[in-house]
Amino acid sequence: MNAAIHLERVLRTTVLWQALASVCCVLFFFLVVSGIYLYVFLDTSVVGAFESIDQLSRQSPWTGGLLRSMHRYAADGFLVLTWLHLLREMLLGRFRRHQSYSWWTGLPLLVLLYVAAIGGFWLNWDQLGQFAAEASAEWLDTLPFLTVPFARNFLDAAFVSDRLFSLLVFVHIGVPLLIAFALWFHVQRLNRPAVWPRSRVWIAVASALLVLAVAMPVLSQAPADPSRALAVVPIDWWLLHWLPMADWIGGGALWTLLSMLLLVLVLLPWFSALMPRPAAAVVTPAQCSGCRLCVADCPYEAIHLAPHPNLKPGRQIAVVDPDRCAACGICVGACPTASPLFPAAQLISGIDLPDMPIDTFRRRLVAGLSAPNAPRRVLFACAQAARTFDDDRLLVMPFACAAQMPPTFVDLALRLGATEVRINSCSAGACTYRLGGDWVADRLARKRSPRLRRQVPASAWRLTQHDIGAENELFDTWASRPQTTELHQ
């Protein structure tokens, strides 16, 4: 159990793991920009293809050659980090119902990446390009439904024509366009996707590509010659690893292996659908004013506005899409009617979770602080990070996500006699529900509605960010009473 929690913490909090998706987008940008430059100088003919690229590298090593090398290394990094991104999301379980759309739309990207990569090697048309063309064509020929051998287009010089190269150029340009569209679809159901990272990420990626391009420049091998059998050809193992595999285990066996792998990845969301899931958020029409706060804060764009059933002109109501809803409760924390300071006997919010209604938390807080010998310290935390909390020195209030807690709960706890209040959320980028930690910090800092009331003294509460598996670190910080609001990473 401890090993599993430690692995989950590493996957959530390590900076490189968190930035995988945005780094992939940066690499794709470099691929597009450098690819456009290379295309300007590419001669799309059998003889001219090799000569144009080779001369670009040798005659202009600090412009064309540098961009060519960065283009290759960006392609290597793009593919490797895409696989790592998929692995991270899979280990964190981010393929379940509310995330199945992003999962399924991301899988075709892998196929498109390999198609674009192999096309790039073909266009160079040196011995490595010849090997890539012949090996991949022979592998395609193992498919039973291909009646005409595809490999003959590259094994016989008579079939290698300028028209073929024009087609390859069209494919190599068209596939990246498909990748761009696929990326757009991939993030459609995510609120504020991290596709455009901070400047330091751009600088780090550009510096890494530049160092690799200078230290190990990419140069063409000998020109391709289909009339001669290839001997030993050094290959790019990052992009072409599957071609030697086809030779080692057989083309048919590789097709079977890849088909099984893809089938498992496609069916993962279906397997998760067999497990029980929390009920989606529900809206109480009488309490909903259509303020849009829940719409703006939902990480998965599961809420939209529609005309209110009371038919008042201009009045709107929040509508929840159950298939997209993650039951994270972030929308509840955003709703102005979820404030526990309302004097009503039963707290009814405009939007709420049926399995974890906000009124239950108010009752639990009141009962916990009113009991004899009750602890005077209160901890508001997400259920994910609080699942191993077991300490009678404090009253633990585990929400679905820390952002489910309206900031006025801090005010209520202090009014009920709490001497110290902690709000613990996941660090930026590590939240199970993507944006929960960000919204908690902004609400408590009074940068985002609903805001913490200014009457609440800053010395009475503290926001910490200790992720899953770091509960001991959180308890260690209880020793001294804080005098100022402090954010711990």
Coordinates of C-alpha atoms in Angstrom, one line a residue:
M1 CA 0.0 0.0 0.0
N2 CA 2.8 2.4 0.9
A3 CA 4.6 1.7 -2.3
A4 CA 1.5 2.3 -4.3
I5 CA 0.9 5.7 -2.5
H6 CA 4.6 6.6 -3.1
L7 CA 4.3 5.9 -6.8
E8 CA 1.1 7.9 -7.0
R9 CA 2.8 10.8 -5.3
V10 CA 5.7 10.7 -7.7
L11 CA 3.4 10.6 -10.7
R12 CA 1.4 13.6 -9.4
T13 CA 4.1 15.9 -8.0
T14 CA 7.3 15.4 -10.0
V15 CA 7.7 18.5 -12.3
L16 CA 8.6 16.5 -15.4
W17 CA 5.7 14.2 -15.0
Q18 CA 3.3 17.1 -14.5
A19 CA 4.6 18.9 -17.6
L20 CA 4.6 15.9 -20.0
A21 CA 1.5 17.1 -22.0
S22 CA 2.6 20.7 -22.3
V23 CA 6.2 19.7 -23.3
C24 CA 4.7 17.5 -26.0
C25 CA 2.9 20.5 -27.3
V26 CA 6.1 22.6 -27.3
L27 CA 7.9 19.8 -29.2
F28 CA 5.1 19.7 -31.8
F29 CA 5.4 23.4 -32.3
F30 CA 9.2 23.0 -32.9
L31 CA 8.4 20.2 -35.3
V32 CA 6.0 22.3 -37.3
V33 CA 8.3 25.4 -37.5
S34 CA 11.4 23.5 -38.4
G35 CA 9.4 21.3 -40.8
I36 CA 8.2 24.3 -42.7
Y37 CA 11.7 25.6 -43.1
L38 CA 13.0 22.2 -44.3
Y39 CA 10.1 22.0 -46.8
V40 CA 11.1 25.2 -48.4
F41 CA 14.4 23.7 -49.5
L42 CA 13.2 20.1 -50.2
D43 CA 13.3 19.0 -53.8
T44 CA 10.4 16.5 -54.2
S45 CA 12.1 14.3 -56.7
V46 CA 13.9 11.0 -56.4
V47 CA 17.3 12.4 -57.0
G48 CA 16.7 15.9 -55.6
A49 CA 15.3 14.8 -52.3
F50 CA 18.5 13.4 -51.0
E51 CA 20.7 16.1 -52.4
S52 CA 18.6 19.0 -51.2
I53 CA 18.5 17.8 -47.6
D54 CA 22.2 16.7 -47.6
Q55 CA 23.4 20.0 -49.0
L56 CA 21.2 21.9 -46.5
S57 CA 23.0 20.1 -43.6
R58 CA 26.6 20.3 -45.0
Q59 CA 26.6 23.8 -46.6
S60 CA 24.6 25.6 -43.9
P61 CA 25.3 23.7 -40.7
W62 CA 24.4 26.6 -38.4
T63 CA 21.0 27.3 -40.0
G64 CA 19.5 24.4 -42.1
G65 CA 21.7 21.8 -40.5
L66 CA 20.8 22.9 -37.0
L67 CA 17.1 23.1 -37.7
R68 CA 17.2 19.7 -39.3
S69 CA 18.9 18.2 -36.2
M70 CA 16.4 19.9 -33.9
H71 CA 13.6 18.6 -36.1
R72 CA 14.8 15.0 -35.6
Y73 CA 15.3 15.3 -31.9
A74 CA 12.0 17.0 -31.4
A75 CA 10.3 14.1 -33.2
D76 CA 12.2 11.6 -30.9
G77 CA 11.1 13.5 -27.8
F78 CA 7.5 14.0 -29.0
L79 CA 7.0 10.3 -29.4
V80 CA 8.8 9.2 -26.2
L81 CA 7.1 11.8 -24.0
T82 CA 3.7 11.0 -25.6
W83 CA 4.1 7.4 -24.5
L84 CA 5.2 8.5 -21.0
H85 CA 2.2 10.9 -20.8
L86 CA -0.1 7.9 -21.7
L87 CA 1.6 5.8 -19.1
R88 CA 1.2 8.4 -16.4
E89 CA -2.5 9.0 -17.2
M90 CA -3.1 5.2 -17.2
L91 CA -1.4 4.7 -13.8
L92 CA -3.4 7.6 -12.3
G93 CA -6.6 6.1 -13.6
R94 CA -7.4 9.0 -15.8
F95 CA -9.4 7.0 -18.4
R96 CA -12.6 6.7 -16.4
R97 CA -16.0 7.8 -17.6
H98 CA -15.6 11.5 -17.3
Q99 CA -12.2 11.3 -18.8
S100 CA -12.9 8.6 -21.4
Y101 CA -13.3 11.2 -24.2
S102 CA -9.8 12.5 -23.7
W103 CA -8.4 9.0 -23.4
W104 CA -10.0 7.8 -26.6
T105 CA -9.2 10.9 -28.7
G106 CA -5.6 10.6 -27.5
L107 CA -5.0 7.0 -28.7
P108 CA -5.2 7.9 -32.5
L109 CA -2.4 10.3 -31.9
L110 CA 0.0 7.4 -31.3
V111 CA -0.8 6.0 -34.7
L112 CA -0.5 9.3 -36.4
L113 CA 2.9 10.0 -34.8
Y114 CA 4.4 6.8 -36.1
V115 CA 3.0 7.5 -39.6
A116 CA 4.5 11.0 -39.6
A117 CA 7.8 9.7 -38.3
I118 CA 8.2 7.0 -41.0
G119 CA 7.2 9.5 -43.7
G120 CA 10.0 11.8 -42.6
F121 CA 12.7 9.1 -43.0
W122 CA 11.3 8.2 -46.5
L123 CA 11.6 11.8 -47.7
N124 CA 15.3 12.0 -46.9
W125 CA 15.9 9.0 -49.2
D126 CA 19.3 8.0 -47.9
Q127 CA 20.1 4.4 -46.8
L128 CA 18.2 4.9 -43.6
G129 CA 15.2 6.1 -45.5
Q130 CA 15.5 3.2 -47.9
F131 CA 15.6 0.8 -44.9
A132 CA 12.6 2.4 -43.3
A133 CA 10.7 2.3 -46.5
E134 CA 11.5 -1.4 -47.4
A135 CA 11.1 -2.7 -43.8
S136 CA 7.8 -1.0 -43.2
A137 CA 6.5 -2.0 -46.7
E138 CA 7.4 -5.6 -46.1
W139 CA 5.7 -5.4 -42.7
L140 CA 2.5 -4.0 -44.4
D141 CA 2.6 -6.9 -46.9
T142 CA 2.1 -9.4 -44.0
L143 CA -1.5 -8.1 -43.8
P144 CA -3.7 -10.7 -45.4
F145 CA -6.1 -8.3 -47.2
L146 CA -3.3 -6.7 -49.3
T147 CA -3.4 -8.4 -52.7
V148 CA -0.7 -6.3 -54.4
P149 CA 2.8 -6.3 -52.6
F150 CA 3.5 -2.8 -51.3
A151 CA 7.2 -3.5 -50.9
R152 CA 7.8 -3.6 -54.6
N153 CA 7.4 0.2 -54.7
F154 CA 10.7 0.5 -52.9
L155 CA 12.5 -2.7 -53.8
D156 CA 12.4 -2.0 -57.6
A157 CA 14.0 1.2 -58.8
A158 CA 11.4 1.4 -61.6
F159 CA 8.6 2.0 -59.2
V160 CA 10.5 4.8 -57.2
S161 CA 9.3 7.8 -59.1
D162 CA 9.0 11.5 -58.6
R163 CA 5.2 11.0 -58.4
L164 CA 5.7 8.7 -55.5
F165 CA 7.8 11.3 -53.7
S166 CA 5.1 14.0 -54.3
L167 CA 2.6 11.6 -52.6
L168 CA 5.0 11.1 -49.7
V169 CA 5.4 14.9 -49.2
F170 CA 1.6 15.2 -49.3
V171 CA 1.2 12.5 -46.6
H172 CA 4.0 14.0 -44.5
I173 CA 2.3 17.4 -44.5
G174 CA -1.2 16.0 -44.1
V175 CA -0.5 13.8 -41.1
P176 CA 0.7 16.7 -38.9
L177 CA -2.4 18.6 -39.8
L178 CA -4.4 15.6 -38.6
I179 CA -2.3 15.6 -35.4
A180 CA -3.2 19.2 -34.8
F181 CA -6.9 18.5 -35.3
A182 CA -6.6 15.4 -33.0
L183 CA -4.9 17.5 -30.3
W184 CA -7.8 20.0 -30.6
F185 CA -10.3 17.2 -30.1
H186 CA -8.2 15.7 -27.3
V187 CA -8.6 18.8 -25.0
Q188 CA -12.2 19.7 -25.9
R189 CA -13.7 18.5 -22.7
L190 CA -11.0 20.0 -20.5
N191 CA -11.4 23.5 -18.9
R192 CA -8.1 25.4 -19.3
P193 CA -5.9 22.6 -20.7
A194 CA -2.2 23.1 -20.1
V195 CA -1.1 23.2 -23.7
W196 CA 0.8 26.4 -23.6
P197 CA 3.3 26.1 -20.8
R198 CA 5.3 28.8 -19.0
S199 CA 8.3 30.5 -20.6
R200 CA 10.8 28.5 -18.6
V201 CA 9.4 25.3 -20.1
W202 CA 9.9 26.7 -23.6
I203 CA 13.5 27.8 -22.7
A204 CA 14.3 24.4 -21.3
V205 CA 13.0 22.5 -24.3
A206 CA 14.6 24.8 -26.8
S207 CA 17.9 24.6 -24.9
A208 CA 17.8 20.8 -24.8
L209 CA 17.1 20.5 -28.6
L210 CA 19.8 23.1 -29.3
V211 CA 22.4 21.2 -27.2
L212 CA 21.6 17.9 -28.9
A213 CA 21.7 19.5 -32.3
V214 CA 25.1 21.0 -31.7
A215 CA 26.6 18.0 -29.9
M216 CA 25.2 15.3 -32.2
P217 CA 24.2 16.8 -35.6
V218 CA 22.0 14.7 -37.8
L219 CA 23.6 14.0 -41.2
S220 CA 22.4 11.9 -44.1
Q221 CA 23.8 8.5 -44.8
A222 CA 24.8 7.3 -48.3
P223 CA 22.1 7.9 -51.0
A224 CA 19.4 5.2 -51.3
D225 CA 19.9 2.6 -54.1
P226 CA 17.0 0.1 -54.4
S227 CA 19.1 -1.9 -56.9
R228 CA 21.5 -2.8 -54.1
A229 CA 20.9 -4.8 -50.9
L230 CA 21.5 -2.8 -47.7
A231 CA 24.2 -3.9 -45.3
V232 CA 24.3 -2.6 -41.7
V233 CA 22.4 0.6 -41.3
P234 CA 22.4 2.7 -38.1
I235 CA 18.8 3.5 -37.2
D236 CA 17.0 5.9 -34.9
W237 CA 15.8 3.5 -32.2
W238 CA 13.4 6.0 -30.7
L239 CA 11.3 6.3 -33.8
L240 CA 12.0 3.1 -35.7
H241 CA 12.2 0.5 -32.9
W242 CA 9.2 -1.4 -34.3
L243 CA 10.9 -2.2 -37.6
P244 CA 13.6 -4.5 -36.1
M245 CA 10.8 -6.0 -34.0
A246 CA 8.9 -7.0 -37.1
D247 CA 12.1 -8.8 -38.3
W248 CA 12.8 -10.5 -35.0
I249 CA 9.3 -11.8 -34.1
G250 CA 7.7 -11.7 -37.6
G251 CA 5.4 -9.2 -39.2
G252 CA 2.2 -11.1 -38.3
A253 CA 3.2 -11.6 -34.7
L254 CA 3.9 -7.8 -34.4
W255 CA 0.5 -7.0 -35.9
T256 CA -1.1 -9.3 -33.3
L257 CA 0.9 -7.8 -30.4
L258 CA 0.1 -4.2 -31.4
S259 CA -3.6 -5.0 -32.0
M260 CA -3.9 -6.6 -28.6
L261 CA -2.1 -3.6 -27.0
L262 CA -4.4 -1.1 -28.8
L263 CA -7.5 -3.2 -27.9
V264 CA -6.6 -3.1 -24.2
L265 CA -6.0 0.6 -24.3
V266 CA -9.3 1.2 -26.1
L267 CA -11.3 -1.0 -23.6
L268 CA -9.8 0.4 -20.4
P269 CA -12.6 3.0 -20.0
W270 CA -15.2 0.2 -20.5
F271 CA -13.6 -1.8 -17.7
S272 CA -13.8 1.2 -15.4
A273 CA -17.5 1.6 -16.3
L274 CA -18.1 -1.8 -14.5
M275 CA -17.0 -0.2 -11.2
P276 CA -19.5 1.9 -9.2
R277 CA -19.1 5.7 -9.6
P278 CA -20.3 8.6 -7.5
A279 CA -23.5 10.2 -8.6
A280 CA -23.2 13.3 -10.8
A281 CA -23.9 16.8 -9.4
V282 CA -27.5 17.8 -9.4
V283 CA -29.0 21.3 -9.6
T284 CA -31.8 22.7 -7.5
P285 CA -33.7 25.1 -9.8
A286 CA -35.1 27.2 -6.9
Q287 CA -31.6 27.9 -5.6
C288 CA -29.8 28.4 -9.0
S289 CA -29.5 32.0 -10.3
G290 CA -27.4 31.2 -13.4
C291 CA -24.4 33.1 -12.0
R292 CA -21.9 31.0 -14.2
L293 CA -19.4 30.4 -11.3
C294 CA -19.9 26.6 -11.5
V295 CA -19.5 26.7 -15.3
A296 CA -16.3 28.6 -15.1
D297 CA -14.8 26.4 -12.4
C298 CA -15.7 22.9 -13.7
P299 CA -12.5 21.2 -14.8
Y300 CA -14.3 19.0 -17.5
E301 CA -16.8 21.4 -19.0
A302 CA -19.6 19.3 -17.6
I303 CA -21.9 22.3 -16.9
H304 CA -23.6 24.7 -19.2
L305 CA -26.4 27.2 -18.9
A306 CA -29.9 26.9 -20.3
P307 CA -33.1 28.9 -19.9
H308 CA -34.5 28.6 -16.4
P309 CA -37.7 26.5 -16.0
N310 CA -39.4 29.4 -14.3
L311 CA -39.5 31.1 -17.7
K312 CA -38.4 34.5 -16.4
P313 CA -36.8 36.5 -19.2
G314 CA -33.0 36.4 -19.1
R315 CA -33.0 33.9 -16.2
Q316 CA -30.7 30.9 -16.7
I317 CA -30.0 27.7 -14.9
A318 CA -27.0 25.4 -14.7
V319 CA -27.3 22.0 -16.4
V320 CA -25.0 19.1 -15.6
D321 CA -23.9 16.5 -18.2
P322 CA -23.7 13.3 -16.1
D323 CA -21.3 11.6 -18.6
R324 CA -18.8 14.4 -18.2
C325 CA -19.3 15.0 -14.5
A326 CA -16.4 13.7 -12.3
A327 CA -18.4 14.2 -9.0
C328 CA -15.5 16.3 -7.7
G329 CA -17.7 18.9 -6.0
I330 CA -15.7 21.9 -7.3
C331 CA -18.9 23.4 -8.6
V332 CA -20.4 23.2 -5.1
G333 CA -17.5 25.2 -3.7
A334 CA -18.1 27.8 -6.4
C335 CA -21.8 28.1 -5.7
P336 CA -22.8 31.2 -3.6
T337 CA -25.8 29.4 -2.1
A338 CA -23.5 26.7 -0.6
S339 CA -22.3 29.0 2.2
P340 CA -22.8 27.3 5.6
L341 CA -23.4 30.7 7.2
F342 CA -27.0 30.8 5.9
P343 CA -29.3 30.4 8.9
A344 CA -31.6 27.8 7.3
A345 CA -32.1 24.6 9.2
Q346 CA -31.1 22.6 6.1
L347 CA -28.5 24.0 3.7
I348 CA -29.7 23.5 0.2
S349 CA -27.2 24.6 -2.5
G350 CA -27.9 25.5 -6.1
I351 CA -25.7 22.6 -7.2
D352 CA -24.7 19.7 -4.9
L353 CA -23.4 16.2 -4.8
P354 CA -26.1 13.6 -3.9
D355 CA -23.5 11.4 -2.2
M356 CA -21.8 14.2 -0.3
P357 CA -24.3 17.0 0.2
I358 CA -22.8 20.3 1.6
D359 CA -25.4 20.2 4.4
T360 CA -23.8 17.0 5.7
F361 CA -20.4 18.8 6.1
R362 CA -22.0 21.7 7.9
R363 CA -23.7 19.3 10.4
R364 CA -20.5 17.3 10.8
L365 CA -18.5 20.5 11.5
V366 CA -21.1 21.8 14.0
A367 CA -21.3 18.5 15.8
G368 CA -17.6 17.9 15.9
L369 CA -16.8 21.3 17.4
S370 CA -19.7 21.2 19.8
A371 CA -18.9 17.8 21.3
P372 CA -17.3 17.5 24.8
N373 CA -13.5 17.6 24.7
A374 CA -13.7 18.2 21.0
P375 CA -10.5 19.1 19.2
R376 CA -10.0 22.8 18.6
R377 CA -8.0 22.2 15.4
V378 CA -9.8 21.6 12.1
L379 CA -8.4 20.2 8.9
F380 CA -10.3 20.7 5.6
A381 CA -8.8 18.4 3.0
C382 CA -9.6 16.3 -0.1
A383 CA -10.6 12.7 0.5
Q384 CA -7.7 11.5 -1.7
A385 CA -5.0 13.1 0.5
A386 CA -7.0 12.6 3.8
R387 CA -7.6 8.9 3.3
T388 CA -4.8 7.9 5.7
F389 CA -5.4 10.7 8.3
D390 CA -6.1 9.1 11.7
D391 CA -5.4 11.5 14.5
D392 CA -7.7 12.5 17.4
R393 CA -5.9 15.8 17.8
L394 CA -7.8 17.4 15.1
L395 CA -11.2 17.3 13.4
V396 CA -10.8 16.1 9.8
M397 CA -13.3 17.2 7.2
P398 CA -12.6 15.2 4.0
F399 CA -14.3 16.6 0.9
A400 CA -14.4 15.0 -2.5
C401 CA -11.9 17.7 -3.5
A402 CA -10.6 20.5 -1.3
A403 CA -12.3 22.9 -3.8
Q404 CA -15.7 21.5 -2.8
M405 CA -15.3 23.5 0.5
P406 CA -16.8 27.0 0.2
P407 CA -14.4 29.5 1.9
T408 CA -17.0 30.4 4.4
F409 CA -16.5 27.0 6.1
V410 CA -13.3 28.6 7.5
D411 CA -15.4 31.4 9.0
L412 CA -17.9 29.0 10.5
A413 CA -15.2 26.8 12.1
L414 CA -13.7 29.9 13.8
R415 CA -17.1 31.0 15.0
L416 CA -17.7 27.6 16.5
G417 CA -14.5 27.9 18.6
A418 CA -11.8 26.4 16.4
T419 CA -8.4 27.8 17.4
E420 CA -6.6 26.8 14.2
V421 CA -7.9 25.9 10.8
R422 CA -5.9 24.2 8.0
I423 CA -7.0 23.8 4.4
N424 CA -4.9 21.2 2.7
S425 CA -5.1 20.8 -1.1
C426 CA -3.0 19.1 -3.7
S427 CA -0.2 21.1 -5.2
A428 CA -0.6 22.8 -8.6
G429 CA -0.8 20.2 -11.3
A430 CA -1.2 17.2 -8.9
C431 CA -4.9 17.5 -8.2
T432 CA -7.0 14.5 -9.1
Y433 CA -9.5 16.8 -10.6
R434 CA -6.9 19.1 -12.4
L435 CA -7.9 22.5 -11.1
G436 CA -9.0 22.0 -7.5
G437 CA -5.7 23.1 -5.9
D438 CA -5.6 26.2 -8.1
W439 CA -9.2 27.3 -7.3
V440 CA -8.8 26.7 -3.5
A441 CA -5.7 29.0 -3.4
D442 CA -7.4 31.7 -5.5
R443 CA -10.5 31.7 -3.4
L444 CA -8.7 31.9 -0.1
A445 CA -6.4 34.6 -1.6
R446 CA -9.6 36.5 -2.5
K447 CA -8.7 36.4 -6.2
R448 CA -11.6 34.2 -7.3
S449 CA -15.3 34.0 -6.3
P450 CA -16.5 33.0 -3.9
R451 CA -13.9 34.7 -1.8
L452 CA -12.9 34.3 1.8
R453 CA -14.5 37.0 3.9
R454 CA -12.1 39.8 4.8
Q455 CA -13.3 39.7 8.4
V456 CA -11.5 36.3 8.9
P457 CA -8.1 37.0 10.5
A458 CA -5.2 35.8 8.5
S459 CA -3.5 34.4 11.6
A460 CA -6.3 31.9 12.3
W461 CA -6.0 29.8 9.2
R462 CA -3.4 28.4 6.9
L463 CA -3.4 26.9 3.4
T464 CA -1.0 24.0 2.9
Q465 CA -0.3 21.8 -0.2
H466 CA 0.7 18.4 0.8
D467 CA 0.0 15.7 -1.7
I468 CA -1.0 12.1 -1.4
G469 CA 1.5 10.2 0.7
A470 CA 2.8 13.4 2.4
E471 CA 0.5 13.3 5.4
N472 CA 3.3 13.0 7.9
E473 CA 4.7 16.3 6.6
L474 CA 1.4 17.9 7.2
F475 CA 1.2 16.7 10.8
D476 CA 4.8 17.9 11.4
T477 CA 3.7 21.5 10.6
W478 CA 1.1 21.6 13.4
A479 CA 3.7 22.1 16.1
S480 CA 3.7 25.9 16.1
R481 CA 0.7 28.2 15.5
P482 CA 1.1 30.2 12.3
Q483 CA 1.1 34.0 12.5
T484 CA 0.7 34.7 8.8
T485 CA -1.0 33.0 5.9
E486 CA 1.5 30.7 4.3
L487 CA 1.5 28.4 1.4
H488 CA 3.7 25.2 1.7
Q489 CA 4.7 23.3 -1.4

